[in-house]
PDB file of C-alpha atoms in Angstrom:
ATOM      1  CA  MET A   1      92.339 117.469  97.173  1.00 44.00           C
ATOM      2  CA  ARG A   2      90.715 117.232 100.292  1.00 46.00           C
ATOM      3  CA  THR A   3      88.697 114.275  98.737  1.00 45.00           C
ATOM      4  CA  SER A   4      92.177 112.431  98.025  1.00 45.00           C
ATOM      5  CA  GLU A   5      93.275 112.881 101.514  1.00 45.00           C
ATOM      6  CA  SER A   6      90.464 111.580 103.062  1.00 45.00           C
ATOM      7  CA  ILE A   7      90.401 108.426 100.804  1.00 44.00           C
ATOM      8  CA  PHE A   8      93.643 107.805 101.084  1.00 45.00           C
ATOM      9  CA  GLU A   9      94.994 109.128 104.409  1.00 44.00           C
ATOM     10  CA  VAL A  10      97.133 106.740 106.367  1.00 42.00           C
ATOM     11  CA  LYS A  11      99.041 107.172 109.668  1.00 42.00           C
ATOM     12  CA  LYS A  12     102.462 106.422 110.180  1.00 41.00           C
ATOM     13  CA  ARG A  13     103.717 102.925 109.933  1.00 43.00           C
ATOM     14  CA  PRO A  14     106.611 101.410 111.771  1.00 41.00           C
ATOM     15  CA  TYR A  15     107.729  99.794 108.298  1.00 43.00           C
ATOM     16  CA  SER A  16     107.506 101.617 104.924  1.00 49.00           C
ATOM     17  CA  ASN A  17     110.443 102.812 102.567  1.00 59.00           C
ATOM     18  CA  ASN A  18     111.303 104.579  99.206  1.00 73.00           C
ATOM     19  CA  ALA A  19     111.847 100.937  97.942  1.00 77.00           C
ATOM     20  CA  ASN A  20     108.431  99.839  98.441  1.00 81.00           C
ATOM     21  CA  PHE A  21     107.187 102.891  96.862  1.00 84.00           C
ATOM     22  CA  THR A  22     109.048 102.370  93.634  1.00 86.00           C
ATOM     23  CA  ILE A  23     108.266  99.155  93.286  1.00 89.00           C
ATOM     24  CA  GLY A  24     104.533 100.057  93.790  1.00 88.00           C
ATOM     25  CA  LEU A  25     104.811 102.367  90.941  1.00 90.00           C
ATOM     26  CA  ALA A  26     106.255  99.947  88.699  1.00 92.00           C
ATOM     27  CA  VAL A  27     103.562  97.011  89.815  1.00 93.00           C
ATOM     28  CA  LEU A  28     100.806  99.842  89.320  1.00 92.00           C
ATOM     29  CA  VAL A  29     101.846 100.781  85.539  1.00 94.00           C
ATOM     30  CA  ALA A  30     101.926  97.086  84.630  1.00 94.00           C
ATOM     31  CA  SER A  31      98.811  96.464  86.265  1.00 94.00           C
ATOM     32  CA  GLY A  32      97.000  99.403  84.563  1.00 92.00           C
ATOM     33  CA  MET A  33      98.436  98.171  81.300  1.00 94.00           C
ATOM     34  CA  ALA A  34      96.981  94.686  81.851  1.00 94.00           C
ATOM     35  CA  ALA A  35      93.717  96.124  82.696  1.00 93.00           C
ATOM     36  CA  LEU A  36      92.962  98.203  79.990  1.00 91.00           C
ATOM     37  CA  GLY A  37      94.414  95.677  77.501  1.00 91.00           C
ATOM     38  CA  HIS A  38      92.012  93.246  78.836  1.00 92.00           C
ATOM     39  CA  GLN A  39      88.932  95.881  78.442  1.00 89.00           C
ATOM     40  CA  VAL A  40      89.876  96.388  74.580  1.00 87.00           C
ATOM     41  CA  LEU A  41      90.276  93.022  74.072  1.00 89.00           C
ATOM     42  CA  TRP A  42      87.098  91.927  75.899  1.00 87.00           C
ATOM     43  CA  THR A  43      85.094  94.548  74.341  1.00 83.00           C
ATOM     44  CA  ARG A  44      86.516  93.296  70.858  1.00 80.00           C
ATOM     45  CA  ARG A  45      85.678  89.249  71.741  1.00 81.00           C
ATOM     46  CA  LEU A  46      82.095  90.393  73.159  1.00 79.00           C
ATOM     47  CA  VAL A  47      81.167  92.812  70.287  1.00 74.00           C
ATOM     48  CA  ASP A  48      81.965  89.785  67.949  1.00 69.00           C
ATOM     49  CA  LEU A  49      79.490  87.772  69.994  1.00 71.00           C
ATOM     50  CA  LEU A  50      76.986  90.176  70.949  1.00 69.00           C
ATOM     51  CA  GLY A  51      77.065  92.479  68.062  1.00 66.00           C
ATOM     52  CA  ALA A  52      78.929  95.542  66.835  1.00 63.00           C
ATOM     53  CA  SER A  53      76.969  98.310  68.401  1.00 66.00           C
ATOM     54  CA  PRO A  54      77.593 101.060  70.826  1.00 66.00           C
ATOM     55  CA  GLU A  55      75.353  99.624  73.429  1.00 72.00           C
ATOM     56  CA  THR A  56      77.537  96.600  73.391  1.00 73.00           C
ATOM     57  CA  SER A  57      80.582  98.436  74.085  1.00 74.00           C
ATOM     58  CA  ALA A  58      78.821 100.555  76.569  1.00 78.00           C
ATOM     59  CA  ARG A  59      77.689  97.531  78.567  1.00 81.00           C
ATOM     60  CA  VAL A  60      81.162  96.175  78.680  1.00 82.00           C
ATOM     61  CA  PHE A  61      82.363  99.709  79.954  1.00 82.00           C
ATOM     62  CA  GLU A  62      79.580  99.722  82.577  1.00 86.00           C
ATOM     63  CA  CYS A  63      80.430  95.854  83.736  1.00 89.00           C
ATOM     64  CA  PHE A  64      83.932  96.763  83.621  1.00 89.00           C
ATOM     65  CA  PHE A  65      83.992  99.861  86.040  1.00 89.00           C
ATOM     66  CA  PHE A  66      81.192  98.355  88.175  1.00 92.00           C
ATOM     67  CA  GLY A  67      83.585  95.530  89.028  1.00 93.00           C
ATOM     68  CA  LEU A  68      86.431  97.905  89.830  1.00 92.00           C
ATOM     69  CA  CYS A  69      83.972  99.961  91.937  1.00 92.00           C
ATOM     70  CA  LEU A  70      82.805  96.913  94.014  1.00 94.00           C
ATOM     71  CA  GLY A  71      86.581  95.867  94.271  1.00 94.00           C
ATOM     72  CA  ALA A  72      87.764  99.036  95.582  1.00 91.00           C
ATOM     73  CA  GLY A  73      84.976  99.449  97.881  1.00 90.00           C
ATOM     74  CA  VAL A  74      85.372  95.957  99.436  1.00 92.00           C
ATOM     75  CA  ALA A  75      89.393  96.309  99.702  1.00 90.00           C
ATOM     76  CA  SER A  76      88.528  99.837 101.656  1.00 86.00           C
ATOM     77  CA  PHE A  77      86.890  97.683 104.533  1.00 86.00           C
ATOM     78  CA  LYS A  78      89.689  95.346 104.523  1.00 83.00           C
ATOM     79  CA  LEU A  79      92.490  97.430 104.653  1.00 83.00           C
ATOM     80  CA  THR A  80      92.813  97.534 108.390  1.00 81.00           C
ATOM     81  CA  LYS A  81      93.186  93.422 108.420  1.00 86.00           C
ATOM     82  CA  ILE A  82      95.735  93.121 105.845  1.00 87.00           C
ATOM     83  CA  GLN A  83      99.087  92.451 107.357  1.00 86.00           C
ATOM     84  CA  ARG A  84     101.037  91.219 104.359  1.00 89.00           C
ATOM     85  CA  HIS A  85      99.864  93.640 101.357  1.00 90.00           C
ATOM     86  CA  TRP A  86     102.232  92.193  98.983  1.00 92.00           C
ATOM     87  CA  ARG A  87     101.207  88.521  99.652  1.00 93.00           C
ATOM     88  CA  PHE A  88      97.591  89.935  99.416  1.00 94.00           C
ATOM     89  CA  LEU A  89      98.107  91.961  95.702  1.00 94.00           C
ATOM     90  CA  GLY A  90     100.038  88.896  94.374  1.00 95.00           C
ATOM     91  CA  TRP A  91      97.062  86.842  94.974  1.00 96.00           C
ATOM     92  CA  VAL A  92      95.019  89.463  93.441  1.00 95.00           C
ATOM     93  CA  GLU A  93      97.055  89.569  90.293  1.00 96.00           C
ATOM     94  CA  PHE A  94      97.102  85.738  90.345  1.00 96.00           C
ATOM     95  CA  GLY A  95      93.087  86.040  90.569  1.00 96.00           C
ATOM     96  CA  VAL A  96      92.648  88.310  87.585  1.00 96.00           C
ATOM     97  CA  ALA A  97      95.056  86.032  85.175  1.00 95.00           C
ATOM     98  CA  ILE A  98      92.489  82.835  86.228  1.00 96.00           C
ATOM     99  CA  LEU A  99      89.549  84.652  85.779  1.00 95.00           C
ATOM    100  CA  SER A 100      90.625  86.079  82.527  1.00 93.00           C
ATOM    101  CA  VAL A 101      90.730  82.982  80.867  1.00 92.00           C
ATOM    102  CA  SER A 102      86.756  82.805  80.504  1.00 87.00           C
ATOM    103  CA  ALA A 103      87.091  85.928  78.203  1.00 86.00           C
ATOM    104  CA  LEU A 104      89.890  83.583  76.375  1.00 87.00           C
ATOM    105  CA  LEU A 105      87.262  80.526  75.821  1.00 84.00           C
ATOM    106  CA  LEU A 106      84.308  82.403  75.471  1.00 80.00           C
ATOM    107  CA  PRO A 107      83.847  81.592  71.782  1.00 76.00           C
ATOM    108  CA  GLU A 108      83.849  77.871  72.571  1.00 74.00           C
ATOM    109  CA  TRP A 109      81.247  78.369  75.213  1.00 71.00           C
ATOM    110  CA  ALA A 110      79.267  80.672  73.247  1.00 68.00           C
ATOM    111  CA  SER A 111      79.281  78.530  70.194  1.00 69.00           C
ATOM    112  CA  PHE A 112      77.764  75.523  72.403  1.00 67.00           C
ATOM    113  CA  LEU A 113      75.251  77.809  74.403  1.00 68.00           C
ATOM    114  CA  TRP A 114      73.980  79.479  70.643  1.00 65.00           C
ATOM    115  CA  SER A 115      73.676  75.865  69.188  1.00 67.00           C
ATOM    116  CA  SER A 116      71.968  74.778  72.141  1.00 67.00           C
ATOM    117  CA  LEU A 117      69.484  77.476  72.129  1.00 64.00           C
ATOM    118  CA  GLY A 118      68.654  77.579  68.503  1.00 64.00           C
ATOM    119  CA  PRO A 119      67.868  80.753  66.230  1.00 63.00           C
ATOM    120  CA  GLU A 120      64.599  81.424  67.586  1.00 65.00           C
ATOM    121  CA  ARG A 121      65.354  81.342  71.345  1.00 64.00           C
ATOM    122  CA  LEU A 122      68.451  83.195  70.692  1.00 61.00           C
ATOM    123  CA  MET A 123      66.637  86.202  69.469  1.00 64.00           C
ATOM    124  CA  SER A 124      64.113  86.249  72.107  1.00 66.00           C
ATOM    125  CA  TRP A 125      64.441  87.375  75.699  1.00 65.00           C
ATOM    126  CA  GLN A 126      66.220  83.909  76.600  1.00 68.00           C
ATOM    127  CA  GLY A 127      69.053  84.862  74.491  1.00 63.00           C
ATOM    128  CA  CYS A 128      69.180  88.444  75.763  1.00 70.00           C
ATOM    129  CA  THR A 129      69.333  87.018  79.162  1.00 74.00           C
ATOM    130  CA  PHE A 130      72.241  84.466  78.448  1.00 76.00           C
ATOM    131  CA  LYS A 131      73.983  87.322  76.871  1.00 74.00           C
ATOM    132  CA  THR A 132      74.119  89.349  79.493  1.00 78.00           C
ATOM    133  CA  LEU A 133      74.979  86.647  82.152  1.00 81.00           C
ATOM    134  CA  PHE A 134      78.045  85.915  79.646  1.00 80.00           C
ATOM    135  CA  LEU A 135      78.909  89.864  79.910  1.00 83.00           C
ATOM    136  CA  ILE A 136      78.609  89.953  83.770  1.00 88.00           C
ATOM    137  CA  LEU A 137      80.402  86.614  84.191  1.00 88.00           C
ATOM    138  CA  THR A 138      83.310  87.425  81.767  1.00 88.00           C
ATOM    139  CA  VAL A 139      83.865  91.158  83.259  1.00 91.00           C
ATOM    140  CA  VAL A 140      83.159  91.440  86.714  1.00 93.00           C
ATOM    141  CA  PRO A 141      84.800  88.869  88.809  1.00 94.00           C
ATOM    142  CA  PRO A 142      88.229  89.709  87.102  1.00 95.00           C
ATOM    143  CA  THR A 143      87.825  93.568  87.541  1.00 95.00           C
ATOM    144  CA  PHE A 144      86.336  92.943  91.307  1.00 96.00           C
ATOM    145  CA  LEU A 145      89.806  91.890  91.649  1.00 95.00           C
ATOM    146  CA  MET A 146      91.458  94.698  89.763  1.00 95.00           C
ATOM    147  CA  GLY A 147      89.842  97.353  91.757  1.00 93.00           C
ATOM    148  CA  MET A 148      91.606  96.118  95.094  1.00 94.00           C
ATOM    149  CA  THR A 149      95.413  96.768  93.579  1.00 93.00           C
ATOM    150  CA  LEU A 150      95.303 100.453  93.910  1.00 91.00           C
ATOM    151  CA  PRO A 151      94.057 100.930  97.468  1.00 90.00           C
ATOM    152  CA  VAL A 152      96.216  98.179  98.816  1.00 91.00           C
ATOM    153  CA  LEU A 153      99.239  99.643  97.506  1.00 89.00           C
ATOM    154  CA  VAL A 154      98.338 103.086  98.529  1.00 87.00           C
ATOM    155  CA  SER A 155      97.944 101.771 102.087  1.00 84.00           C
ATOM    156  CA  LYS A 156     101.268  99.777 101.746  1.00 84.00           C
ATOM    157  CA  VAL A 157     103.465 102.487 100.697  1.00 80.00           C
ATOM    158  CA  SER A 158     101.707 105.802 102.214  1.00 69.00           C
ATOM    159  CA  VAL A 159     104.292 106.532 105.070  1.00 55.00           C
ATOM    160  CA  SER A 160     102.836 109.765 106.906  1.00 52.00           C
ATOM    161  CA  ASP A 161     100.156 112.241 107.119  1.00 50.00           C
ATOM    162  CA  THR A 162     102.214 114.681 105.054  1.00 57.00           C
ATOM    163  CA  ASP A 163     103.102 112.696 101.881  1.00 66.00           C
ATOM    164  CA  SER A 164     100.307 110.062 101.676  1.00 68.00           C
ATOM    165  CA  SER A 165      98.154 112.332  99.641  1.00 76.00           C
ATOM    166  CA  LYS A 166     101.092 113.024  97.403  1.00 81.00           C
ATOM    167  CA  ARG A 167     102.444 109.408  97.112  1.00 80.00           C
ATOM    168  CA  ALA A 168      98.479 108.303  96.372  1.00 83.00           C
ATOM    169  CA  ILE A 169      97.961 110.542  93.485  1.00 87.00           C
ATOM    170  CA  LEU A 170     101.579 109.555  91.945  1.00 88.00           C
ATOM    171  CA  LEU A 171     100.216 106.128  92.342  1.00 88.00           C
ATOM    172  CA  TYR A 172      96.991 106.777  90.793  1.00 89.00           C
ATOM    173  CA  ALA A 173      98.710 108.633  87.796  1.00 91.00           C
ATOM    174  CA  ALA A 174     101.163 105.579  87.287  1.00 92.00           C
ATOM    175  CA  ASN A 175      98.073 103.501  87.031  1.00 91.00           C
ATOM    176  CA  THR A 176      96.679 105.616  84.460  1.00 91.00           C
ATOM    177  CA  LEU A 177      99.530 106.039  82.533  1.00 93.00           C
ATOM    178  CA  GLY A 178     100.153 102.220  82.444  1.00 93.00           C
ATOM    179  CA  GLY A 179      96.548 101.796  81.032  1.00 91.00           C
ATOM    180  CA  VAL A 180      97.217 104.424  78.291  1.00 91.00           C
ATOM    181  CA  PHE A 181     100.447 102.246  77.342  1.00 92.00           C
ATOM    182  CA  GLY A 182      98.645  99.183  77.668  1.00 90.00           C
ATOM    183  CA  LEU A 183      96.065 100.401  74.957  1.00 88.00           C
ATOM    184  CA  CYS A 184      98.864 101.628  72.684  1.00 89.00           C
ATOM    185  CA  ILE A 185     100.788  98.120  73.084  1.00 91.00           C
ATOM    186  CA  VAL A 186      97.457  96.007  72.348  1.00 90.00           C
ATOM    187  CA  VAL A 187      96.171  98.109  69.598  1.00 87.00           C
ATOM    188  CA  LEU A 188      99.069  99.103  67.487  1.00 88.00           C
ATOM    189  CA  LEU A 189     101.301  95.894  68.438  1.00 90.00           C
ATOM    190  CA  SER A 190     100.306  92.424  69.961  1.00 90.00           C
ATOM    191  CA  LEU A 191      96.846  92.579  68.019  1.00 88.00           C
ATOM    192  CA  GLN A 192      99.042  92.522  64.728  1.00 89.00           C
ATOM    193  CA  LEU A 193     101.715  90.260  65.945  1.00 91.00           C
ATOM    194  CA  LEU A 194      99.576  87.811  68.208  1.00 91.00           C
ATOM    195  CA  GLY A 195      95.637  88.319  67.391  1.00 89.00           C
ATOM    196  CA  ALA A 196      93.014  88.465  69.761  1.00 86.00           C
ATOM    197  CA  ALA A 197      93.912  85.299  71.220  1.00 88.00           C
ATOM    198  CA  GLY A 198      97.392  85.772  71.825  1.00 92.00           C
ATOM    199  CA  SER A 199      97.051  89.002  73.182  1.00 92.00           C
ATOM    200  CA  MET A 200      94.765  88.169  75.799  1.00 93.00           C
ATOM    201  CA  VAL A 201      97.176  85.159  76.513  1.00 94.00           C
ATOM    202  CA  PHE A 202     100.204  87.927  76.626  1.00 95.00           C
ATOM    203  CA  MET A 203      97.948  90.350  79.086  1.00 94.00           C
ATOM    204  CA  ILE A 204      97.155  87.287  81.029  1.00 95.00           C
ATOM    205  CA  CYS A 205     101.323  86.429  81.534  1.00 95.00           C
ATOM    206  CA  VAL A 206     101.573  90.534  82.722  1.00 95.00           C
ATOM    207  CA  ASN A 207      99.273  89.697  85.513  1.00 96.00           C
ATOM    208  CA  LEU A 208     101.175  86.576  86.231  1.00 96.00           C
ATOM    209  CA  LEU A 209     104.424  88.478  86.242  1.00 96.00           C
ATOM    210  CA  ILE A 210     103.253  90.872  88.551  1.00 95.00           C
ATOM    211  CA  ALA A 211     102.062  88.433  90.686  1.00 96.00           C
ATOM    212  CA  CYS A 212     105.253  86.995  91.070  1.00 95.00           C
ATOM    213  CA  ILE A 213     106.979  90.350  91.529  1.00 94.00           C
ATOM    214  CA  CYS A 214     104.223  90.926  94.696  1.00 94.00           C
ATOM    215  CA  PHE A 215     105.218  87.336  96.024  1.00 94.00           C
ATOM    216  CA  TYR A 216     108.890  88.120  95.714  1.00 92.00           C
ATOM    217  CA  GLN A 217     108.606  91.516  97.394  1.00 91.00           C
ATOM    218  CA  ASP A 218     106.555  89.659 100.353  1.00 90.00           C
ATOM    219  CA  GLN A 219     109.603  86.990 100.956  1.00 89.00           C
ATOM    220  CA  ARG A 220     112.244  89.947 100.505  1.00 86.00           C
ATOM    221  CA  GLU A 221     110.180  91.593 103.686  1.00 82.00           C
ATOM    222  CA  ILE A 222     109.874  88.266 105.572  1.00 83.00           C
ATOM    223  CA  ASP A 223     113.717  87.762 105.261  1.00 76.00           C
ATOM    224  CA  ALA A 224     114.725  90.800 106.013  1.00 70.00           C
ATOM    225  CA  PRO A 225     116.013  91.055 109.547  1.00 56.00           C
ATOM    226  CA  THR A 226     115.702  94.641 110.310  1.00 51.00           C
ATOM    227  CA  ASN A 227     111.949  94.884 108.912  1.00 49.00           C
ATOM    228  CA  GLN A 228     109.099  94.881 111.145  1.00 49.00           C
ATOM    229  CA  PRO A 229     105.463  93.712 109.770  1.00 47.00           C
ATOM    230  CA  SER A 230     103.224  96.633 108.892  1.00 49.00           C
ATOM    231  CA  LYS A 231     100.547  97.781 111.383  1.00 49.00           C
ATOM    232  CA  PRO A 232      97.108  98.321 109.758  1.00 46.00           C
ATOM    233  CA  GLY A 233      96.695 102.013 108.813  1.00 49.00           C
ATOM    234  CA  GLU A 234      93.827 103.793 110.445  1.00 53.00           C
ATOM    235  CA  PHE A 235      91.819 105.740 107.717  1.00 56.00           C
ATOM    236  CA  SER A 236      89.317 108.586 108.375  1.00 62.00           C
ATOM    237  CA  ARG A 237      85.877 108.717 107.351  1.00 66.00           C
ATOM    238  CA  ILE A 238      84.554 110.164 104.117  1.00 71.00           C
ATOM    239  CA  LYS A 239      81.837 112.627 104.633  1.00 72.00           C
ATOM    240  CA  GLY A 240      78.912 112.809 102.144  1.00 76.00           C
ATOM    241  CA  ALA A 241      79.520 115.672 100.074  1.00 82.00           C
ATOM    242  CA  PRO A 242      82.864 114.275  98.457  1.00 83.00           C
ATOM    243  CA  LEU A 243      81.528 111.376  97.752  1.00 82.00           C
ATOM    244  CA  LEU A 244      78.253 112.669  96.179  1.00 86.00           C
ATOM    245  CA  PHE A 245      80.604 114.857  94.148  1.00 86.00           C
ATOM    246  CA  ALA A 246      82.583 112.162  92.988  1.00 84.00           C
ATOM    247  CA  PHE A 247      79.781 110.159  91.988  1.00 85.00           C
ATOM    248  CA  PHE A 248      78.147 112.885  89.461  1.00 86.00           C
ATOM    249  CA  SER A 249      81.769 113.283  88.444  1.00 85.00           C
ATOM    250  CA  GLY A 250      82.288 110.037  87.533  1.00 82.00           C
ATOM    251  CA  ALA A 251      78.851 109.772  86.030  1.00 83.00           C
ATOM    252  CA  GLY A 252      79.583 112.673  83.791  1.00 84.00           C
ATOM    253  CA  VAL A 253      82.959 111.190  82.521  1.00 82.00           C
ATOM    254  CA  MET A 254      81.467 108.042  81.677  1.00 80.00           C
ATOM    255  CA  ALA A 255      78.485 109.490  79.841  1.00 81.00           C
ATOM    256  CA  LEU A 256      80.846 111.508  77.615  1.00 81.00           C
ATOM    257  CA  GLU A 257      82.953 108.645  76.978  1.00 78.00           C
ATOM    258  CA  VAL A 258      80.027 106.447  75.708  1.00 76.00           C
ATOM    259  CA  LEU A 259      78.642 109.462  73.728  1.00 79.00           C
ATOM    260  CA  GLY A 260      82.086 109.829  71.983  1.00 76.00           C
ATOM    261  CA  LEU A 261      82.375 105.836  71.511  1.00 73.00           C
ATOM    262  CA  ALA A 262      78.593 105.878  69.715  1.00 72.00           C
ATOM    263  CA  LEU A 263      79.738 109.268  67.553  1.00 75.00           C
ATOM    264  CA  THR A 264      82.975 107.515  66.501  1.00 70.00           C
ATOM    265  CA  ASN A 265      80.995 104.048  65.903  1.00 66.00           C
ATOM    266  CA  LEU A 266      79.273 105.799  63.286  1.00 65.00           C
ATOM    267  CA  SER A 267      82.371 106.174  60.843  1.00 63.00           C
ATOM    268  CA  ALA A 268      83.746 102.992  61.801  1.00 60.00           C
ATOM    269  CA  PRO A 269      81.351 100.576  63.780  1.00 56.00           C
ATOM    270  CA  LEU A 270      83.703  97.142  63.252  1.00 54.00           C
ATOM    271  CA  SER A 271      86.812  98.807  64.115  1.00 61.00           C
ATOM    272  CA  ILE A 272      88.690  98.534  67.538  1.00 65.00           C
ATOM    273  CA  TYR A 273      90.484 101.772  66.627  1.00 69.00           C
ATOM    274  CA  PRO A 274      87.411 104.008  67.979  1.00 69.00           C
ATOM    275  CA  GLN A 275      86.972 102.313  71.157  1.00 71.00           C
ATOM    276  CA  ALA A 276      91.020 102.263  72.333  1.00 74.00           C
ATOM    277  CA  SER A 277      90.901 105.968  71.255  1.00 75.00           C
ATOM    278  CA  ILE A 278      88.152 107.060  73.441  1.00 76.00           C
ATOM    279  CA  LEU A 279      89.845 105.351  76.311  1.00 76.00           C
ATOM    280  CA  ALA A 280      93.203 106.918  75.773  1.00 79.00           C
ATOM    281  CA  CYS A 281      91.583 110.005  75.628  1.00 81.00           C
ATOM    282  CA  VAL A 282      89.737 109.600  78.638  1.00 79.00           C
TER     283      VAL A 282
END
């Protein structure tokens, strides 16, 4: 609990209200839905290109969470400089939508590259290098922006020292619940109705819708005569022990996730259901 308080502790601000918190919950549910929806679709697409193996899925997971980590880390250093949080979040979600197009167009780019390399070089270190670059360039840039959403929203809607930790936990829970909902929507509904490409377009549209909501909320705050622009929050430093504990805790969770995926792939190596099931359980 003290770790959460250290990360998300924000001092009082002149402007923050329950409406912002409610909208923040809705935005994070939708953002989590789009994020894990993208992840399972990217995994499916990259498995088709890089080969159906637990290693491929694990590499997608690694790039996904590495991008989230980088985005959250960079956002933590920029929070005190952000004056219009909703506008910032709008551009973040818009950027996620734009950068996600690369995964949508990946088969066209990959087919051109594969034909250029030829079968011999494709199986050599050159092919492995290009595949890794494809993976990193496809997954890391959009997830870098995804990682900024939660810390920026927490800094916006946490109104005092007494309730900031509680609100941060609720916002994180909403984001995670949205992710589970996104997995269910993709696996049980959109893939059946729209296919992989259509599902990707659907998730991109969700990001664009979130961006529009954030821009609208930003404009409402500007137009409201009684509102004052929020001042940057002040954040306490985190000691080394909580960071170290969080690091190894995350390492253990991800290791169990990859091991679970490897075991389920033994019975259904080409199915998307094991990947989605493991993600939902985690």
